[in-house]
Tab-separated table of C-alpha atoms in Angstrom:
chain	number	residue	atom	x	y	z
A	1	MET	CA	-8.238	17.061	-4.718
A	2	LYS	CA	-6.498	16.087	-8.244
A	3	GLY	CA	-4.768	12.809	-8.685
A	4	LYS	CA	-1.001	13.717	-9.049
A	5	LYS	CA	0.383	12.502	-12.398
A	6	ARG	CA	3.872	11.540	-12.659
A	7	PHE	CA	5.821	11.264	-15.928
A	8	ILE	CA	9.313	9.481	-16.236
A	9	GLY	CA	11.619	8.825	-18.925
A	10	PHE	CA	13.199	5.334	-19.466
A	11	ILE	CA	14.309	4.077	-15.898
A	12	VAL	CA	14.475	0.923	-13.942
A	13	LEU	CA	12.735	1.086	-10.572
A	14	VAL	CA	14.666	-0.930	-7.938
A	15	MET	CA	12.562	-1.405	-4.595
A	16	CYS	CA	14.557	-2.690	-1.431
A	17	PHE	CA	12.756	-4.410	1.137
A	18	ILE	CA	14.257	-5.079	4.474
A	19	SER	CA	12.770	-7.462	6.752
A	20	PHE	CA	13.563	-8.366	10.257
A	21	GLY	CA	12.707	-11.472	11.475
A	22	ALA	CA	12.919	-13.602	14.585
A	23	THR	CA	14.107	-17.179	15.031
A	24	ALA	CA	10.799	-19.016	15.913
A	25	PHE	CA	7.165	-18.361	16.768
A	26	ALA	CA	6.581	-17.059	19.951
A	27	GLY	CA	3.611	-16.893	21.923
A	28	GLU	CA	0.584	-15.480	19.764
A	29	THR	CA	-1.746	-12.786	20.870
A	30	GLU	CA	-5.246	-12.837	18.974
A	31	LEU	CA	-6.502	-9.155	18.047
A	32	LYS	CA	-10.182	-8.219	17.918
A	33	ASN	CA	-11.331	-6.065	14.928
A	34	LYS	CA	-10.441	-2.499	15.509
A	35	LYS	CA	-8.984	-2.868	19.357
A	36	TRP	CA	-5.589	-1.739	20.080
A	37	ALA	CA	-2.797	-3.831	21.262
A	38	SER	CA	0.654	-2.554	22.816
A	39	GLY	CA	4.079	-3.916	23.124
A	40	GLN	CA	7.915	-3.023	22.698
A	41	GLY	CA	10.691	-4.316	21.004
A	42	GLY	CA	13.076	-4.323	23.963
A	43	VAL	CA	14.646	-2.778	26.826
A	44	TYR	CA	17.392	-0.339	27.951
A	45	GLU	CA	19.033	-1.555	30.892
A	46	THR	CA	21.920	-0.029	33.147
A	47	GLU	CA	24.737	-2.515	34.042
A	48	GLU	CA	26.425	-2.474	37.330
A	49	ASP	CA	29.303	-0.325	35.912
A	50	GLY	CA	26.813	2.252	34.784
A	51	THR	CA	26.806	1.312	30.899
A	52	ILE	CA	23.456	1.070	29.300
A	53	VAL	CA	22.907	-1.876	27.329
A	54	TYR	CA	19.894	-2.328	24.897
A	55	ASN	CA	18.194	-6.119	25.033
A	56	SER	CA	15.971	-6.992	22.235
A	57	TYR	CA	12.659	-9.068	22.448
A	58	ASP	CA	11.582	-11.568	20.253
A	59	THR	CA	9.062	-10.778	17.411
A	60	ALA	CA	5.684	-10.462	18.516
A	61	TYR	CA	2.821	-12.294	16.655
A	62	TYR	CA	-0.751	-11.214	16.988
A	63	LYS	CA	-3.432	-13.479	15.063
A	64	ILE	CA	-5.861	-12.039	13.181
A	65	LYS	CA	-9.100	-14.181	11.864
A	66	ILE	CA	-11.155	-12.842	8.845
A	67	PRO	CA	-14.532	-13.988	8.670
A	68	LYS	CA	-15.128	-13.410	5.028
A	69	LYS	CA	-13.800	-11.469	1.970
A	70	GLY	CA	-12.749	-7.849	2.202
A	71	TYR	CA	-9.905	-5.858	3.253
A	72	ILE	CA	-8.199	-4.736	6.216
A	73	ILE	CA	-6.330	-1.430	7.346
A	74	VAL	CA	-3.670	-1.758	9.859
A	75	ASP	CA	-2.341	1.375	11.745
A	76	VAL	CA	0.703	1.407	13.985
A	77	LYS	CA	1.682	4.019	16.488
A	78	THR	CA	5.305	4.078	17.764
A	79	SER	CA	7.126	6.073	20.450
A	80	PRO	CA	10.735	5.661	21.580
A	81	LEU	CA	11.633	3.347	24.663
A	82	PRO	CA	12.341	4.733	27.991
A	83	GLY	CA	16.159	5.105	27.987
A	84	GLU	CA	16.795	5.807	24.647
A	85	ASP	CA	18.328	9.104	24.737
A	86	ASP	CA	20.505	8.107	27.714
A	87	TYR	CA	21.728	4.982	25.618
A	88	ASN	CA	22.603	7.101	22.637
A	89	ALA	CA	24.519	9.684	24.215
A	90	GLN	CA	27.006	7.117	25.350
A	91	PHE	CA	27.902	7.420	21.480
A	92	ASP	CA	27.814	10.993	20.927
A	93	GLU	CA	30.496	10.913	18.613
A	94	TYR	CA	28.884	8.726	16.450
A	95	GLU	CA	25.694	8.678	14.266
A	96	VAL	CA	23.065	7.080	16.000
A	97	ASP	CA	20.435	5.364	13.890
A	98	SER	CA	16.746	6.058	14.647
A	99	GLY	CA	14.284	3.780	16.396
A	100	TYR	CA	12.144	1.762	14.178
A	101	THR	CA	9.034	-0.741	14.286
A	102	SER	CA	8.429	-3.580	11.353
A	103	VAL	CA	5.219	-5.147	10.828
A	104	ASP	CA	4.961	-8.215	8.535
A	105	LEU	CA	1.528	-9.314	7.497
A	106	LEU	CA	1.701	-13.306	7.120
A	107	ASN	CA	-1.077	-15.875	5.818
A	108	SER	CA	-2.120	-18.621	7.672
A	109	SER	CA	0.818	-20.731	6.574
A	110	LYS	CA	3.440	-18.043	8.070
A	111	LYS	CA	4.259	-16.775	4.473
A	112	GLU	CA	5.387	-13.124	4.387
A	113	LEU	CA	2.703	-11.403	2.112
A	114	SER	CA	3.436	-7.731	3.114
A	115	VAL	CA	6.626	-5.719	4.847
A	116	ASN	CA	6.145	-2.616	6.174
A	117	SER	CA	8.472	-0.349	8.508
A	118	ASN	CA	9.120	2.787	9.584
A	119	ILE	CA	12.958	2.320	9.011
A	120	LEU	CA	13.275	4.477	6.406
A	121	THR	CA	10.636	7.161	6.566
A	122	GLU	CA	11.486	7.644	10.251
A	123	LYS	CA	7.996	8.256	10.736
A	124	LYS	CA	6.359	7.899	14.367
A	125	ASN	CA	2.974	6.412	12.854
A	126	TYR	CA	2.187	4.491	9.816
A	127	SER	CA	-0.758	2.475	8.008
A	128	PHE	CA	-0.816	-0.066	5.350
A	129	SER	CA	-3.974	-2.035	3.476
A	130	TRP	CA	-4.330	-5.520	2.031
A	131	ALA	CA	-7.113	-7.352	0.343
A	132	VAL	CA	-8.068	-10.441	2.240
A	133	LYS	CA	-9.930	-13.590	1.934
A	134	LYS	CA	-11.864	-15.646	4.779
A	135	GLY	CA	-8.912	-17.237	7.126
A	136	THR	CA	-6.152	-16.569	9.869
A	137	TYR	CA	-3.404	-14.121	9.048
A	138	TYR	CA	-0.634	-12.738	11.422
A	139	LEU	CA	1.112	-9.514	12.180
A	140	ALA	CA	4.870	-9.963	13.012
A	141	VAL	CA	6.004	-7.010	15.038
A	142	SER	CA	9.561	-6.161	15.518
A	143	GLY	CA	11.959	-3.460	16.253
A	144	ASN	CA	13.297	-1.167	19.048
A	145	GLN	CA	10.242	1.192	19.690
A	146	LYS	CA	7.220	1.018	21.948
A	147	TYR	CA	4.195	0.280	19.888
A	148	ASN	CA	0.496	0.360	19.784
A	149	ILE	CA	-1.261	-1.363	16.768
A	150	ARG	CA	-4.759	-2.479	15.390
A	151	TYR	CA	-6.326	-3.656	12.591
A	152	ALA	CA	-9.787	-2.966	11.015
A	153	PHE	CA	-11.604	-5.008	8.616
A	154	THR	CA	-14.219	-3.930	6.311
A	155	ALA	CA	-16.382	-6.729	4.528
A	156	VAL	CA	-16.424	-6.334	0.903
A	157	THR	CA	-19.398	-8.760	-0.320
A	158	LYS	CA	-19.584	-8.108	-4.185
A	159	VAL	CA	-16.761	-6.729	-6.537
A	160	SER	CA	-17.121	-5.339	-10.218
A	161	LYS	CA	-15.805	-6.854	-13.162
A	162	SER	CA	-12.609	-6.088	-14.697
A	163	GLY	CA	-10.098	-7.054	-17.422
A	164	SER	CA	-6.779	-8.588	-16.459
A	165	SER	CA	-5.115	-7.079	-19.679
A	166	ALA	CA	-6.331	-4.421	-21.939
A	167	LYS	CA	-7.229	-6.895	-24.769
A	168	ASN	CA	-10.236	-8.084	-22.503
A	169	ALA	CA	-10.703	-4.851	-20.576
A	170	VAL	CA	-14.303	-4.394	-19.427
A	171	SER	CA	-16.247	-1.110	-20.582
A	172	LEU	CA	-16.843	1.394	-18.015
A	173	LYS	CA	-20.141	2.859	-18.147
A	174	LYS	CA	-20.694	6.660	-17.330
A	175	GLY	CA	-22.349	6.832	-14.002
A	176	LYS	CA	-21.531	3.413	-12.642
A	177	LEU	CA	-19.729	2.826	-9.719
A	178	VAL	CA	-16.899	0.113	-9.805
A	179	LYS	CA	-16.129	-1.232	-6.551
A	180	ASP	CA	-12.869	-3.827	-6.256
A	181	LEU	CA	-10.400	-5.336	-4.531
A	182	LEU	CA	-6.763	-5.144	-5.779
A	183	PHE	CA	-4.221	-7.692	-5.121
A	184	PRO	CA	-0.298	-7.270	-5.490
A	185	LEU	CA	0.932	-7.168	-8.723
A	186	LYS	CA	-2.383	-7.757	-10.306
A	187	TYR	CA	-4.056	-4.903	-12.727
A	188	HIS	CA	-7.296	-4.192	-13.527
A	189	TYR	CA	-8.624	-3.111	-17.043
A	190	PHE	CA	-11.225	-0.871	-18.321
A	191	LYS	CA	-12.129	1.110	-21.538
A	192	ILE	CA	-14.171	4.182	-22.108
A	193	ASN	CA	-15.614	4.968	-25.630
A	194	LEU	CA	-15.501	8.500	-27.047
A	195	PRO	CA	-17.721	9.163	-29.763
A	196	GLU	CA	-16.750	12.838	-29.957
A	197	LYS	CA	-14.171	14.623	-28.254
A	198	SER	CA	-15.029	15.090	-24.229
A	199	LYS	CA	-14.191	15.849	-21.201
A	200	VAL	CA	-13.530	12.866	-18.830
A	201	THR	CA	-13.481	12.966	-14.837
A	202	LEU	CA	-12.580	9.946	-12.973
A	203	VAL	CA	-13.791	9.777	-9.308
A	204	PHE	CA	-11.940	7.561	-7.043
A	205	ASP	CA	-11.793	6.513	-3.224
A	206	SER	CA	-8.938	4.545	-2.696
A	207	LYS	CA	-8.265	2.195	0.639
A	208	LEU	CA	-4.807	1.354	-0.649
A	209	LYS	CA	-1.584	2.390	1.300
A	210	ASP	CA	1.472	1.093	2.734
A	211	SER	CA	4.301	2.597	5.067
A	212	SER	CA	6.672	3.274	2.060
A	213	GLU	CA	3.466	5.645	0.515
A	214	MET	CA	2.813	3.407	-2.493
A	215	GLU	CA	-0.456	4.105	-3.582
A	216	LEU	CA	-2.950	3.257	-6.232
A	217	THR	CA	-1.836	4.734	-9.629
A	218	MET	CA	-3.661	4.721	-12.900
A	219	ARG	CA	-2.392	4.662	-16.590
A	220	LEU	CA	-4.217	5.356	-19.829
A	221	ALA	CA	-3.683	3.772	-23.319
A	222	VAL	CA	-4.878	3.787	-26.846
A	223	LYS	CA	-4.221	0.796	-29.264
A	224	LYS	CA	-1.845	1.199	-32.300
A	225	GLY	CA	-1.635	-1.783	-34.289
A	226	LYS	CA	-1.160	-4.754	-32.169
A	227	THR	CA	0.403	-2.779	-29.223
A	228	TYR	CA	-1.114	-0.532	-26.257
A	229	ARG	CA	0.559	2.899	-26.128
A	230	ASN	CA	0.468	5.479	-22.909
A	231	VAL	CA	-1.075	8.752	-23.602
A	232	ASP	CA	-1.305	11.821	-21.268
A	233	GLU	CA	-4.320	13.849	-20.228
A	234	LYS	CA	-4.956	15.156	-23.547
A	235	GLY	CA	-4.857	11.541	-25.333
A	236	LYS	CA	-1.381	12.549	-26.839
A	237	LEU	CA	1.082	9.575	-27.078
A	238	VAL	CA	4.135	9.440	-25.179
A	239	ALA	CA	7.354	8.383	-26.157
A	240	LYS	CA	7.639	4.235	-26.238
A	241	ASN	CA	10.094	4.277	-23.294
A	242	ASP	CA	8.352	7.036	-21.143
A	243	ALA	CA	5.547	6.282	-18.752
A	244	VAL	CA	2.738	8.679	-17.680
A	245	TRP	CA	0.506	7.616	-14.747
A	246	TRP	CA	-1.729	9.372	-11.694
A	247	GLU	CA	-1.181	8.568	-8.134
A	248	ILE	CA	-4.698	8.040	-6.637
A	249	LYS	CA	-4.898	8.961	-2.882
A	250	GLY	CA	-8.129	8.367	-0.926
A	251	LYS	CA	-10.896	10.661	-2.227
A	252	ASP	CA	-9.461	11.613	-5.756
A	253	LYS	CA	-10.118	12.742	-8.994
A	254	VAL	CA	-8.521	12.591	-12.573
A	255	THR	CA	-9.733	15.031	-15.230
A	256	LEU	CA	-8.972	14.203	-18.865
A	257	ASN	CA	-9.592	16.107	-22.276
A	258	LEU	CA	-9.463	13.438	-24.948
A	259	PRO	CA	-10.234	13.415	-28.807
A	260	LYS	CA	-12.861	10.704	-30.029
A	261	GLY	CA	-11.511	7.320	-29.548
A	262	THR	CA	-11.383	4.352	-27.224
A	263	TYR	CA	-9.129	4.588	-24.108
A	264	TYR	CA	-7.911	1.781	-21.762
A	265	ILE	CA	-7.458	2.315	-18.362
A	266	ARG	CA	-5.378	0.245	-15.754
A	267	MET	CA	-5.527	0.309	-12.418
A	268	ASP	CA	-2.648	-0.834	-10.545
A	269	GLY	CA	-1.698	-1.276	-6.600
A	270	GLY	CA	1.853	-2.353	-7.110
A	271	LEU	CA	3.212	-4.426	-4.362
A	272	THR	CA	0.362	-3.196	-2.088
A	273	SER	CA	-3.221	-4.158	-1.766
A	274	GLY	CA	-6.853	-3.118	-0.772
A	275	TYR	CA	-10.017	-2.003	-1.971
A	276	TYR	CA	-10.839	1.094	-4.140
A	277	THR	CA	-13.931	2.507	-6.185
A	278	MET	CA	-14.224	4.475	-9.363
A	279	LYS	CA	-17.023	6.108	-11.182
A	280	TRP	CA	-16.610	7.976	-14.612
A	281	LYS	CA	-18.828	11.249	-13.834
């Protein structure tokens, strides 16, 4: 599978996130690693006059205890509530919105870290990842569907060194495996030095994902004067207001045919977070 390259001109990307909260923390259920829990966001009930009404439940909170540094992947499976079709049939002259289930990841202070939902994609099932440290986290679940939810924790005892900017990029050695946790809105920078024109194959295994299908991405640049300019898979400069990146999904690879020179690699998870590996083969 090859990394998917994206090329855009000068654009502004606007990310809209809709969160659905409840008024207060209700009872908490502690989740165990890799164990499923189930619930639902409300119930359809029939009134005395035969009218079907929907009554929503409070947000459900699931506690997660993380023993050490690593990453989690949260899986969510949803299905319609019993009575949904009969309820919607009362409004057959109107367009009825589909059901949704939102899952917010919170830290120990109940501060929102990640917002995930199927309200836009309308997918029944989705997953998201997050890099975590030892401590307590919460999953806040709301919506109007039935759901099953679980998390899977994987410890990461050692991570590779990376640069926080192109200026302090870490040299990527051929054949050496990079293992790293990527936190949101953070970049990892590496550089490769080519003494002659070369074919470069970068092999990845990315665990980053979220409900809006954001993934790990890679960019490539060269230094021009005091600035760093994006280049394509052949090492050619792109316009200053343009950008080239490769989307990395699961086990993936990117093949480059580059002239002699030094190239700077930027790994970016955007607003998502998790674990990835990379090797220059």
